XYZ file of C-alpha atoms in Angstrom:
712
model
C 35.541 22.521 -114.959
C 36.890 25.886 -113.483
C 35.633 28.937 -115.223
C 39.370 29.830 -116.612
C 38.548 26.799 -118.719
C 34.723 26.858 -119.521
C 35.124 30.379 -120.892
C 35.497 30.662 -125.109
C 38.335 32.331 -126.354
C 37.493 35.286 -128.959
C 40.486 34.380 -130.257
C 39.766 31.199 -130.839
C 36.263 31.811 -132.306
C 37.527 34.176 -135.004
C 40.153 31.894 -135.794
C 36.678 29.652 -136.620
C 34.436 32.071 -138.329
C 35.803 30.781 -141.908
C 34.105 27.667 -141.369
C 30.771 29.221 -140.583
C 31.284 32.070 -143.131
C 31.099 29.031 -145.462
C 27.351 27.517 -144.661
C 26.249 30.971 -146.842
C 27.965 29.061 -149.847
C 26.447 25.733 -148.646
C 22.974 27.029 -148.888
C 23.509 28.728 -152.386
C 24.407 25.662 -153.460
C 22.124 23.211 -152.514
C 18.541 25.039 -152.127
C 16.908 27.476 -154.804
C 17.009 31.273 -153.126
C 14.132 31.643 -150.714
C 11.260 33.918 -152.080
C 12.030 35.585 -148.669
C 14.942 36.778 -149.657
C 15.745 40.033 -151.056
C 18.222 40.380 -154.244
C 21.364 40.965 -152.017
C 24.504 39.830 -152.654
C 26.047 37.734 -150.092
C 29.533 36.571 -149.988
C 29.943 32.892 -151.620
C 33.962 33.045 -151.963
C 33.887 29.604 -148.923
C 34.033 26.034 -150.011
C 31.043 24.216 -147.992
C 31.268 21.871 -145.974
C 28.979 18.340 -145.824
C 25.762 17.746 -145.410
C 26.739 15.375 -142.328
C 27.978 18.051 -140.472
C 24.800 20.035 -140.215
C 22.274 19.566 -136.855
C 19.134 21.705 -137.920
C 18.010 22.059 -141.926
C 14.795 23.720 -143.003
C 13.589 24.051 -146.519
C 10.651 25.460 -148.305
C 8.711 25.527 -145.177
C 5.616 27.159 -144.822
C 3.285 27.260 -141.596
C -0.087 28.574 -141.557
C -2.895 28.513 -139.240
C -5.878 29.036 -141.803
C -5.679 31.858 -143.389
C -2.510 33.162 -141.257
C 0.810 32.694 -142.975
C 3.127 32.342 -139.775
C 6.403 30.755 -142.084
C 6.731 31.913 -145.504
C 9.028 29.708 -147.815
C 11.636 29.536 -144.883
C 14.561 28.075 -145.335
C 17.567 27.087 -142.661
C 20.691 25.678 -142.049
C 22.733 25.059 -138.252
C 25.961 23.443 -138.796
C 27.054 21.162 -135.736
C 29.099 23.136 -132.881
C 27.487 26.805 -133.899
C 25.945 29.165 -132.340
C 22.672 30.340 -134.193
C 21.140 33.349 -133.036
C 17.231 33.698 -135.074
C 17.411 37.557 -134.219
C 13.390 38.837 -134.872
C 10.879 41.165 -133.994
C 8.184 39.388 -131.640
C 5.312 37.955 -133.682
C 7.772 37.521 -136.510
C 7.897 33.335 -136.183
C 10.547 32.537 -134.172
C 8.477 31.062 -131.276
C 6.457 28.848 -133.751
C 9.679 27.444 -135.884
C 11.190 26.252 -132.399
C 8.312 24.348 -131.555
C 8.475 23.080 -135.216
C 12.119 22.057 -134.837
C 11.537 20.288 -131.592
C 8.560 17.977 -132.624
C 5.828 19.654 -130.939
C 4.195 21.475 -134.436
C 3.666 20.098 -137.731
C 4.765 22.380 -141.433
C 2.157 23.172 -143.523
C 4.748 22.172 -146.316
C 8.047 21.933 -146.161
C 10.948 19.979 -144.680
C 12.857 19.881 -141.664
C 15.465 17.710 -140.180
C 17.045 18.220 -136.798
C 20.164 15.776 -135.762
C 19.584 13.563 -139.054
C 16.229 13.052 -138.251
C 12.976 14.468 -140.496
C 10.544 15.952 -137.884
C 8.043 15.473 -137.055
C 9.661 11.639 -136.080
C 10.920 9.349 -133.032
C 11.856 11.852 -130.315
C 15.168 12.957 -129.220
C 13.887 14.328 -125.807
C 17.742 12.825 -124.429
C 19.069 14.937 -127.032
C 17.492 17.941 -127.579
C 17.182 20.656 -124.314
C 14.340 23.136 -124.952
C 13.874 26.353 -123.322
C 10.759 28.137 -123.807
C 9.716 31.753 -123.600
C 7.871 31.480 -120.625
C 9.149 30.044 -117.514
C 6.745 26.940 -117.895
C 7.686 25.099 -114.491
C 5.878 23.916 -111.334
C 5.371 27.178 -108.709
C 5.177 24.813 -105.999
C 8.203 22.826 -106.201
C 11.881 24.274 -104.490
C 15.008 24.578 -107.062
C 16.198 21.204 -106.362
C 13.094 19.817 -106.451
C 12.717 21.328 -110.334
C 15.860 19.808 -111.423
C 14.971 16.230 -109.800
C 11.476 16.305 -111.375
C 12.912 17.556 -114.613
C 16.224 15.039 -114.342
C 14.187 11.804 -113.695
C 11.614 12.626 -116.865
C 14.373 12.223 -119.396
C 15.517 9.010 -117.505
C 19.250 10.727 -115.828
C 20.428 8.232 -112.711
C 19.695 10.185 -109.510
C 23.168 10.417 -108.605
C 23.913 12.484 -111.860
C 21.321 14.476 -111.237
C 22.702 15.469 -107.954
C 25.900 16.373 -109.878
C 24.923 18.409 -112.577
C 22.144 20.254 -110.298
C 24.908 21.218 -107.783
C 26.904 22.353 -110.925
C 24.122 24.385 -112.998
C 23.100 25.774 -109.254
C 26.365 27.235 -108.697
C 27.169 27.937 -112.222
C 23.889 30.567 -113.007
C 24.023 31.861 -109.667
C 20.561 30.615 -108.407
C 21.004 31.801 -104.597
C 18.788 29.076 -102.195
C 18.171 25.683 -103.992
C 15.397 25.315 -101.473
C 13.761 28.105 -102.420
C 10.169 27.688 -104.162
C 9.784 28.863 -107.598
C 6.464 31.395 -106.315
C 9.196 32.887 -103.925
C 11.850 33.712 -106.617
C 11.841 36.741 -108.618
C 11.294 36.241 -112.669
C 15.255 36.685 -113.573
C 15.588 33.644 -110.998
C 13.023 31.998 -112.836
C 14.483 31.755 -115.870
C 17.709 31.047 -114.392
C 16.519 28.148 -113.392
C 14.212 27.346 -116.558
C 18.058 27.287 -118.238
C 18.991 25.131 -115.460
C 16.479 22.553 -116.806
C 17.215 22.357 -120.205
C 20.951 22.342 -120.031
C 20.906 19.662 -116.863
C 20.788 16.423 -119.298
C 23.810 17.889 -121.894
C 21.692 17.587 -124.960
C 23.084 17.489 -128.333
C 21.199 20.031 -129.171
C 20.258 23.423 -127.034
C 16.364 25.241 -128.593
C 16.561 28.643 -126.584
C 13.636 31.246 -126.673
C 14.945 34.289 -125.421
C 17.134 32.346 -122.688
C 18.727 35.712 -121.197
C 15.210 38.070 -120.926
C 15.526 39.711 -117.460
C 19.305 39.070 -116.252
C 21.494 41.350 -116.070
C 24.747 42.185 -118.063
C 27.220 40.441 -115.939
C 25.349 36.819 -115.660
C 23.986 37.398 -119.149
C 27.922 37.570 -120.204
C 28.685 34.883 -117.883
C 25.664 32.577 -119.952
C 27.530 33.467 -123.258
C 30.393 32.219 -121.896
C 29.293 29.059 -121.537
C 27.261 28.455 -124.274
C 30.942 28.911 -125.971
C 32.189 26.521 -123.931
C 29.847 24.016 -124.803
C 29.906 24.648 -128.775
C 34.304 24.708 -128.399
C 34.134 20.688 -128.929
C 31.889 21.120 -132.112
C 29.342 18.461 -130.179
C 26.822 20.505 -128.810
C 24.868 23.358 -130.799
C 22.700 25.921 -129.954
C 20.042 28.177 -131.274
C 18.885 30.638 -129.152
C 16.162 33.183 -130.591
C 16.957 37.056 -129.081
C 15.845 40.447 -129.678
C 18.851 41.868 -128.576
C 21.435 42.845 -131.225
C 24.644 42.730 -129.158
C 23.376 39.494 -128.455
C 23.274 38.718 -131.916
C 26.485 39.810 -132.829
C 28.005 37.129 -130.373
C 26.569 33.977 -132.150
C 28.563 32.307 -134.962
C 25.616 32.558 -137.543
C 22.963 34.979 -137.303
C 19.708 34.633 -139.200
C 17.799 37.794 -139.860
C 13.740 37.034 -139.537
C 10.351 38.828 -140.382
C 6.902 38.270 -140.706
C 8.041 34.586 -141.269
C 10.601 34.668 -143.669
C 14.403 34.372 -143.045
C 15.866 37.326 -144.858
C 19.426 36.796 -144.484
C 21.907 33.708 -142.526
C 25.283 34.720 -142.522
C 27.998 35.229 -140.038
C 27.117 38.805 -138.273
C 30.508 40.713 -138.317
C 30.282 39.332 -142.419
C 27.351 41.069 -142.462
C 28.746 44.380 -141.219
C 31.664 44.141 -143.516
C 29.513 42.779 -146.602
C 27.354 46.017 -146.323
C 29.591 48.434 -145.061
C 27.142 49.250 -142.195
C 28.414 49.891 -138.726
C 25.614 48.469 -136.189
C 23.656 45.111 -137.259
C 20.260 46.690 -136.923
C 21.438 48.621 -139.871
C 22.040 45.988 -142.051
C 18.094 44.615 -140.585
C 16.619 47.693 -141.746
C 18.339 47.206 -144.988
C 16.887 44.042 -145.884
C 13.476 45.075 -144.190
C 13.363 47.926 -146.783
C 14.517 45.344 -149.476
C 12.077 42.624 -148.541
C 9.364 45.208 -149.058
C 10.215 46.366 -152.315
C 10.924 42.901 -153.767
C 7.871 41.549 -155.374
C 7.983 38.007 -153.641
C 6.552 35.239 -156.336
C 3.591 33.331 -154.782
C 4.050 29.836 -154.361
C 2.444 27.005 -156.838
C 2.007 25.105 -153.719
C -1.042 25.938 -151.503
C -0.088 25.049 -148.321
C -2.452 23.038 -146.059
C -3.278 24.721 -142.638
C -0.507 22.872 -139.653
C -1.151 19.743 -138.952
C -1.352 18.561 -135.751
C 0.816 15.785 -134.233
C -0.298 12.515 -133.087
C 1.233 11.505 -129.695
C 2.106 8.706 -128.561
C 0.679 6.136 -126.052
C 3.382 4.031 -124.651
C 4.207 4.064 -120.938
C 7.565 4.675 -119.953
C 8.268 3.864 -116.186
C 10.932 6.645 -115.249
C 8.310 9.296 -116.982
C 5.379 7.861 -114.487
C 7.548 7.585 -111.837
C 8.640 11.292 -112.493
C 4.976 12.431 -112.701
C 3.478 10.266 -109.921
C 6.352 11.535 -107.160
C 5.821 15.421 -108.809
C 1.993 15.112 -107.875
C 2.971 13.580 -104.277
C 5.663 16.117 -103.437
C 2.613 19.214 -104.719
C 0.321 16.909 -101.832
C 2.690 17.378 -99.636
C 3.471 21.021 -99.863
C -0.348 22.284 -100.462
C -0.901 19.794 -97.261
C -4.320 22.258 -96.122
C -5.617 21.777 -99.906
C -4.893 17.993 -99.561
C -6.668 17.843 -95.800
C -9.561 19.396 -97.405
C -9.902 17.335 -100.134
C -9.734 14.037 -97.691
C -11.913 15.666 -95.257
C -14.804 17.071 -97.438
C -16.791 13.810 -98.182
C -16.335 13.292 -94.534
C -17.292 16.703 -93.839
C -20.310 16.507 -96.207
C -21.995 13.144 -94.764
C -21.388 14.612 -90.913
C -23.508 17.704 -92.303
C -26.055 15.403 -93.782
C -25.830 12.523 -90.650
C -26.290 15.765 -88.439
C -29.526 17.665 -90.390
C -31.204 14.844 -92.381
C -34.076 12.684 -91.831
C -34.376 12.679 -88.096
C -37.653 13.208 -86.248
C -38.652 16.475 -85.445
C -38.594 17.510 -82.154
C -39.375 20.872 -79.777
C -41.702 22.614 -82.762
C -44.312 24.546 -81.887
C -48.365 22.960 -81.255
C -51.328 24.973 -80.354
C -53.694 23.302 -77.558
C -56.976 23.577 -76.667
C -58.647 22.016 -74.073
C -62.105 22.840 -73.278
C -62.984 19.586 -70.746
C -60.208 20.281 -68.147
C -58.050 23.916 -67.219
C -54.446 23.598 -67.761
C -53.573 24.389 -64.515
C -56.005 21.613 -63.295
C -54.807 18.667 -64.719
C -53.727 16.035 -62.476
C -51.020 13.258 -63.579
C -52.602 9.873 -62.850
C -52.446 6.674 -64.698
C -55.201 6.014 -66.987
C -58.311 4.210 -65.708
C -61.697 3.555 -66.740
C -63.401 6.104 -64.668
C -61.075 9.000 -64.888
C -62.708 12.323 -65.939
C -59.538 13.794 -67.339
C -58.575 11.651 -70.228
C -57.689 14.793 -72.169
C -54.989 15.317 -69.675
C -53.611 12.047 -70.015
C -53.612 12.424 -73.994
C -51.892 15.394 -73.447
C -49.168 13.449 -71.375
C -48.489 11.337 -73.951
C -47.879 14.523 -76.476
C -45.767 15.987 -73.987
C -43.572 12.630 -74.033
C -42.478 13.354 -78.086
C -40.687 16.641 -77.037
C -43.524 18.850 -78.536
C -43.580 22.764 -77.351
C -47.179 23.483 -76.605
C -49.090 26.555 -76.240
C -52.167 26.338 -74.630
C -55.270 28.544 -75.454
C -58.526 29.570 -74.318
C -60.656 28.882 -77.596
C -60.156 27.249 -80.724
C -60.383 30.018 -82.779
C -57.097 31.571 -81.416
C -55.443 28.257 -81.668
C -56.401 28.102 -85.799
C -55.115 31.480 -85.636
C -51.978 30.643 -84.481
C -51.544 28.106 -87.428
C -52.401 30.796 -90.188
C -50.412 33.075 -88.516
C -47.179 31.001 -88.580
C -46.876 30.749 -85.010
C -47.195 27.062 -84.207
C -47.651 24.078 -87.016
C -50.718 22.630 -85.682
C -53.617 23.061 -83.492
C -55.083 20.494 -81.172
C -58.653 20.867 -79.583
C -60.015 18.427 -77.071
C -64.250 19.128 -76.187
C -65.712 19.414 -73.235
C -67.142 15.953 -71.863
C -64.034 14.127 -73.779
C -63.588 11.522 -70.920
C -66.920 10.713 -70.754
C -67.887 10.988 -74.279
C -65.134 8.455 -74.844
C -66.035 5.922 -72.120
C -69.270 5.808 -73.707
C -68.341 5.086 -76.831
C -66.130 2.401 -75.673
C -68.795 0.713 -74.114
C -71.204 1.271 -76.721
C -69.250 1.797 -79.931
C -71.727 0.333 -81.856
C -74.935 2.463 -80.361
C -72.977 5.673 -80.166
C -74.573 9.093 -80.895
C -73.708 11.866 -82.715
C -73.067 13.691 -79.351
C -70.434 11.240 -78.194
C -69.174 10.375 -81.740
C -68.553 14.562 -81.617
C -67.225 15.188 -78.072
C -64.756 11.882 -78.107
C -63.325 13.366 -81.158
C -60.111 15.388 -81.383
C -59.790 17.967 -83.900
C -56.355 18.508 -85.604
C -55.820 21.920 -87.861
C -52.213 21.477 -89.287
C -50.053 23.546 -91.742
C -49.157 21.175 -94.879
C -46.949 23.883 -96.288
C -43.999 21.774 -94.651
C -44.522 18.565 -95.742
C -42.094 16.810 -93.805
C -43.711 18.384 -90.868
C -47.308 17.767 -91.556
C -46.348 14.087 -92.439
C -44.559 13.631 -89.167
C -47.095 15.258 -87.321
C -50.206 12.756 -89.048
C -48.326 9.808 -88.189
C -47.237 10.820 -84.778
C -50.811 11.683 -83.558
C -51.966 8.931 -85.060
C -49.521 6.678 -82.994
C -50.110 8.473 -80.126
C -54.048 8.036 -79.881
C -53.612 4.435 -80.899
C -52.098 3.563 -78.351
C -53.738 5.840 -75.691
C -57.244 4.424 -76.989
C -55.781 0.870 -76.252
C -54.362 1.672 -73.260
C -57.867 3.191 -71.895
C -60.454 0.293 -73.566
C -57.880 -2.329 -71.509
C -58.731 -0.811 -68.446
C -62.059 -0.743 -68.739
C -61.703 -4.421 -69.743
C -62.539 -4.491 -72.857
C -60.189 -5.892 -75.717
C -58.330 -3.624 -77.132
C -58.344 -5.781 -80.870
C -61.504 -4.486 -80.301
C -60.993 -0.498 -81.720
C -57.250 -1.774 -83.588
C -57.575 -0.521 -87.033
C -58.256 -4.042 -88.430
C -54.874 -4.262 -90.808
C -52.109 -6.480 -89.489
C -48.385 -5.373 -90.415
C -45.749 -7.983 -90.287
C -42.222 -7.263 -91.936
C -38.763 -8.929 -92.990
C -35.166 -6.661 -92.115
C -37.022 -5.261 -88.683
C -33.706 -4.459 -87.100
C -34.045 -1.270 -90.008
C -34.422 2.064 -87.878
C -37.098 4.325 -87.907
C -35.903 7.202 -89.293
C -34.637 8.289 -93.104
C -30.957 7.997 -93.008
C -30.421 4.485 -93.386
C -32.292 4.713 -96.885
C -30.555 7.567 -97.905
C -27.024 7.594 -96.496
C -25.843 5.122 -98.852
C -26.550 7.160 -101.683
C -25.050 10.128 -99.912
C -22.081 8.354 -99.196
C -21.934 6.976 -102.926
C -22.497 10.605 -104.071
C -19.540 12.680 -101.886
C -17.120 10.486 -102.454
C -18.262 10.557 -106.936
C -18.482 14.499 -106.869
C -15.152 14.826 -104.838
C -13.139 12.833 -106.953
C -14.880 14.844 -110.178
C -13.893 18.200 -108.823
C -10.866 16.942 -107.221
C -9.678 15.203 -110.160
C -10.879 17.562 -113.179
C -9.218 20.910 -111.367
C -6.088 19.420 -110.480
C -5.552 18.281 -113.937
C -6.621 21.778 -115.435
C -3.610 23.201 -113.624
C -1.239 20.677 -114.512
C -2.542 21.717 -118.588
C -1.129 25.298 -118.484
C 0.154 25.560 -121.912
C 3.655 26.365 -121.118
C 4.045 23.976 -118.647
C 2.017 21.173 -121.024
C 4.397 22.486 -123.845
C 7.194 21.847 -121.875
C 6.380 18.227 -120.639
C 5.874 16.915 -124.001
C 8.936 18.247 -125.270
C 10.890 16.213 -122.155
C 8.957 13.355 -124.034
C 6.022 12.991 -121.876
C 2.816 11.753 -123.893
C -0.858 13.071 -122.230
C -1.597 9.465 -121.495
C 1.771 9.105 -118.956
C -0.176 12.473 -117.007
C -3.047 10.564 -117.134
C -2.143 7.369 -115.428
C -0.335 9.583 -113.267
C -3.382 11.553 -111.830
C -5.461 8.185 -112.055
C -2.623 6.656 -109.511
C -2.161 9.584 -107.548
C -6.004 10.326 -107.505
C -6.487 6.503 -106.273
C -4.204 6.777 -103.154
C -6.382 9.834 -101.946
C -9.848 7.769 -103.227
C -8.506 5.629 -100.744
C -8.209 7.399 -97.748
C -11.361 9.566 -98.790
C -13.101 6.413 -98.595
C -11.558 4.809 -95.442
C -12.630 8.253 -93.324
C -16.432 8.532 -94.586
C -16.955 4.668 -94.026
C -15.466 5.802 -90.375
C -18.409 8.360 -89.903
C -20.896 6.644 -91.628
C -20.969 3.147 -89.506
C -18.765 4.340 -86.367
C -20.080 7.519 -85.497
C -23.492 7.755 -87.361
C -24.555 3.772 -86.500
C -25.997 3.409 -90.086
C -27.732 -0.028 -90.575
C -25.098 -2.689 -91.361
C -25.646 -6.133 -91.532
C -23.948 -7.496 -94.450
C -20.505 -7.508 -95.597
C -18.759 -3.648 -95.027
C -15.424 -4.757 -97.098
C -17.726 -5.150 -99.931
C -19.885 -1.804 -99.948
C -16.508 -0.157 -99.126
C -15.184 -1.883 -102.194
C -18.143 -0.450 -104.205
C -17.493 2.895 -103.147
C -14.496 2.930 -104.045
C -15.164 2.456 -107.322
C -17.794 4.823 -107.551
C -14.887 7.409 -106.479
C -12.440 6.059 -109.120
C -15.253 6.579 -111.957
C -15.438 10.257 -110.464
C -11.835 10.191 -111.062
C -12.280 9.426 -114.637
C -15.045 11.328 -115.252
C -13.393 14.219 -113.594
C -10.219 13.385 -116.179
C -12.797 13.776 -119.096
C -14.118 17.272 -118.146
C -10.422 17.968 -118.167
C -10.147 16.917 -121.508
C -13.161 18.835 -122.895
C -12.927 22.086 -121.238
C -9.294 24.087 -120.399
C -11.395 26.506 -118.792
C -11.728 26.060 -115.047
C -14.980 27.928 -115.530
C -16.205 25.920 -117.358
C -14.365 22.584 -115.629
C -16.731 23.742 -112.636
C -19.698 24.096 -113.852
C -19.676 20.633 -115.735
C -18.459 19.281 -112.271
C -21.349 20.853 -110.636
C -24.003 20.490 -112.720
C -23.220 16.612 -113.062
C -23.352 16.002 -108.894
C -26.854 17.747 -108.938
C -27.576 15.785 -111.834
C -26.591 12.434 -110.752
C -28.009 13.550 -107.416
C -31.457 13.851 -108.245
C -31.771 11.278 -110.939
C -30.266 8.225 -108.984
C -33.117 7.335 -106.059
C -30.216 8.860 -103.872
C -33.276 10.448 -101.500
C -35.921 10.108 -103.232
C -36.646 6.452 -104.163
C -36.597 6.012 -108.290
C -40.241 4.878 -108.337
C -41.161 8.220 -107.843
C -39.705 9.750 -110.323
C -41.430 11.238 -113.537
C -42.769 8.756 -116.225
C -40.057 9.634 -118.380
C -36.830 9.617 -116.519
C -38.106 7.055 -114.571
C -37.162 4.467 -117.215
C -33.599 6.108 -118.039
C -32.741 6.203 -113.937
C -31.029 3.233 -113.850
C -29.107 4.138 -116.619
C -27.141 7.200 -114.379
C -23.884 6.280 -112.597
C -25.118 5.784 -108.988
C -28.367 4.305 -109.626
C -27.481 0.965 -109.766
C -24.674 1.214 -107.420
C -26.384 3.448 -104.561
C -29.345 0.034 -104.894
C -26.654 -2.285 -104.482
C -25.023 -0.861 -101.376
C -28.627 -0.757 -99.655
C -28.426 -4.472 -100.298
C -25.362 -5.331 -99.048
C -26.150 -3.241 -96.160
C -29.481 -3.693 -95.286
C -30.387 -7.409 -96.705
C -26.831 -8.662 -96.043
C -26.751 -10.039 -99.840
C -23.633 -11.194 -100.963
C -21.704 -10.690 -104.247
C -23.602 -13.346 -106.453
C -27.108 -11.794 -105.945
C -28.180 -9.817 -109.680
C -29.038 -6.661 -107.789
C -25.664 -6.412 -106.166
C -23.540 -7.764 -109.166
C -24.957 -5.486 -111.578
C -24.325 -2.690 -108.934
C -20.353 -3.549 -109.188
C -20.546 -4.182 -113.327
C -22.342 -0.357 -114.099
C -19.979 1.615 -111.977
C -16.762 -0.567 -113.964
C -18.397 0.672 -117.171
C -19.024 4.161 -115.734
C -15.332 4.329 -114.877
C -14.136 2.538 -118.444
C -16.534 4.998 -120.605
C -14.949 8.647 -119.482
C -11.612 6.810 -119.280
C -11.927 5.388 -122.762
C -13.128 9.147 -124.103
C -10.094 10.212 -122.541
C -7.671 8.571 -124.755
C -9.402 8.449 -127.426
C -9.753 12.668 -127.315
C -6.051 12.334 -126.715
C -5.120 10.216 -129.550
C -7.615 12.165 -132.179
C -8.130 15.190 -130.659
C -4.833 15.937 -129.209
C -6.795 18.209 -126.107
């Protein structure tokens, strides 16, 4: 469309003034005078058009937030084909009125009709174009991507979206269609916001201060375009503004103050009727008259504004647009995406490298009173050896210990007390002879042989894992040493063996603690990453202004939740895949059962985290609250689900509750699959599947309940 044809002609506009002036007479005949209107005579010599010619009718509207009155006995009529300018100071109720017109808020009392349909009612998103006061767009999308996203939401064809986008970018002089919103100036962002409202060629445009931040040339260009749109009488535009000169360009103007409509007429007629040179003088005159008038109290007791329940119907084009937008965000923020994908890998790698391994290269203090350390000879163990103490210490050296030698047991013990070593080992004089005598005549051993064949250990028990490891290691080394010694003396080693036989199933298990803990850490890392990632991403989506614009286009929160379920499930799939590779290919965790079954169960745990993350974002709109709930949940589940320590060792009051935590039965099932090769038909496996599915379904159901009844 050429600009010459598109811009409205002022002479033609003047010829239409009589039509719009007749609206005043229509209002006087159809409605009782508003309690907000001061007693000022208006011109009533024009005949009224029919009701069918009205695009918007507001009658007796009250809007309260508790005791705060936002709209009071508000009456307004907007004919089809008109540009209606709503003039008033900030805080007078203009934005609230527009939210009632687009169906996002309900009145406390009164009636609203928009395009022949009572509001609130079924959505007219294809017939209404809305531009909120804030930009209300996604900062990471480019101009072209923004128009494509909102075009898809409204159900436009791809070809039509491209055609309209190209036209509007040229019309509104948006410089670079591939520029991100975050890199644009405030004025350019406002132009793009206006383009979104104009894109689907709606019958009714509701624009909240559309020209704020624009220069006079562009403002004039936009107003000329508005006139061209309304020239056919098929498009109606409602504009809020606090620019007086803009209000003069409207066909009708409503003067609004304190939630009341003080006057509604052709702006030129208002100037002529009140014989004032400027519209602000007219506005001031009405303000003074309003202050002086005694406004009668309504016989009704208006209720507080009710919340409008959203529908839960899922539309394919809404879901497609939202999911594609989410993946665009992941692509553009690839660093954040990579962090999200690799976070479980980093957690598992940190755990695998630092936890559950046997300690090495730690210091113990040694006192050998039998042989000087420098005099020790490396020789095979034999019955006649006089350096059995050296042989025993050689057994110790194979355990990668750092042995520091002292000349007295007192010095060695002091080194432990001062923290220089974890334990001291003292071997008495004549250790070899006493041990040999004890082996040959164990029943008749005297006190001297018993004392001098005993190794004294003094250890620091404040570091419990180290203390227990030392105890277990020294017992094992001493048992091996004594067994080999008595065999070299021709004695059956079973004579000195502890009278207990150990047999076991699943002997393929590694001896370190990682095999027990790794399945729990795997499920926890996926679960926690899903909670934090989902709750924070949904929190950013729930920016009040962006959400308002999405809901006006017909999107409901059910569709938003489903779009995030789909997007985060894809991310979760890759998180699970990378985590399984780290756990089983890199750290060689025991795996005797079905890897696929374990992977599915791990994925379901992450999905439960996604659902719980969405519930968190529904409960709180605070980023701090999201983080606190997410972190608190992670640590609680970490400690109470038997991840690192058996459930059987928990406090007696917590132990009965442990199976009901999200990951307890899931972790147990994965251990049974991997370590015992159990299949799905075993109760201890399928119960894990059942509980984690339940933990995914419950938060998801609560999300829908909160959406339906609480309007989060």
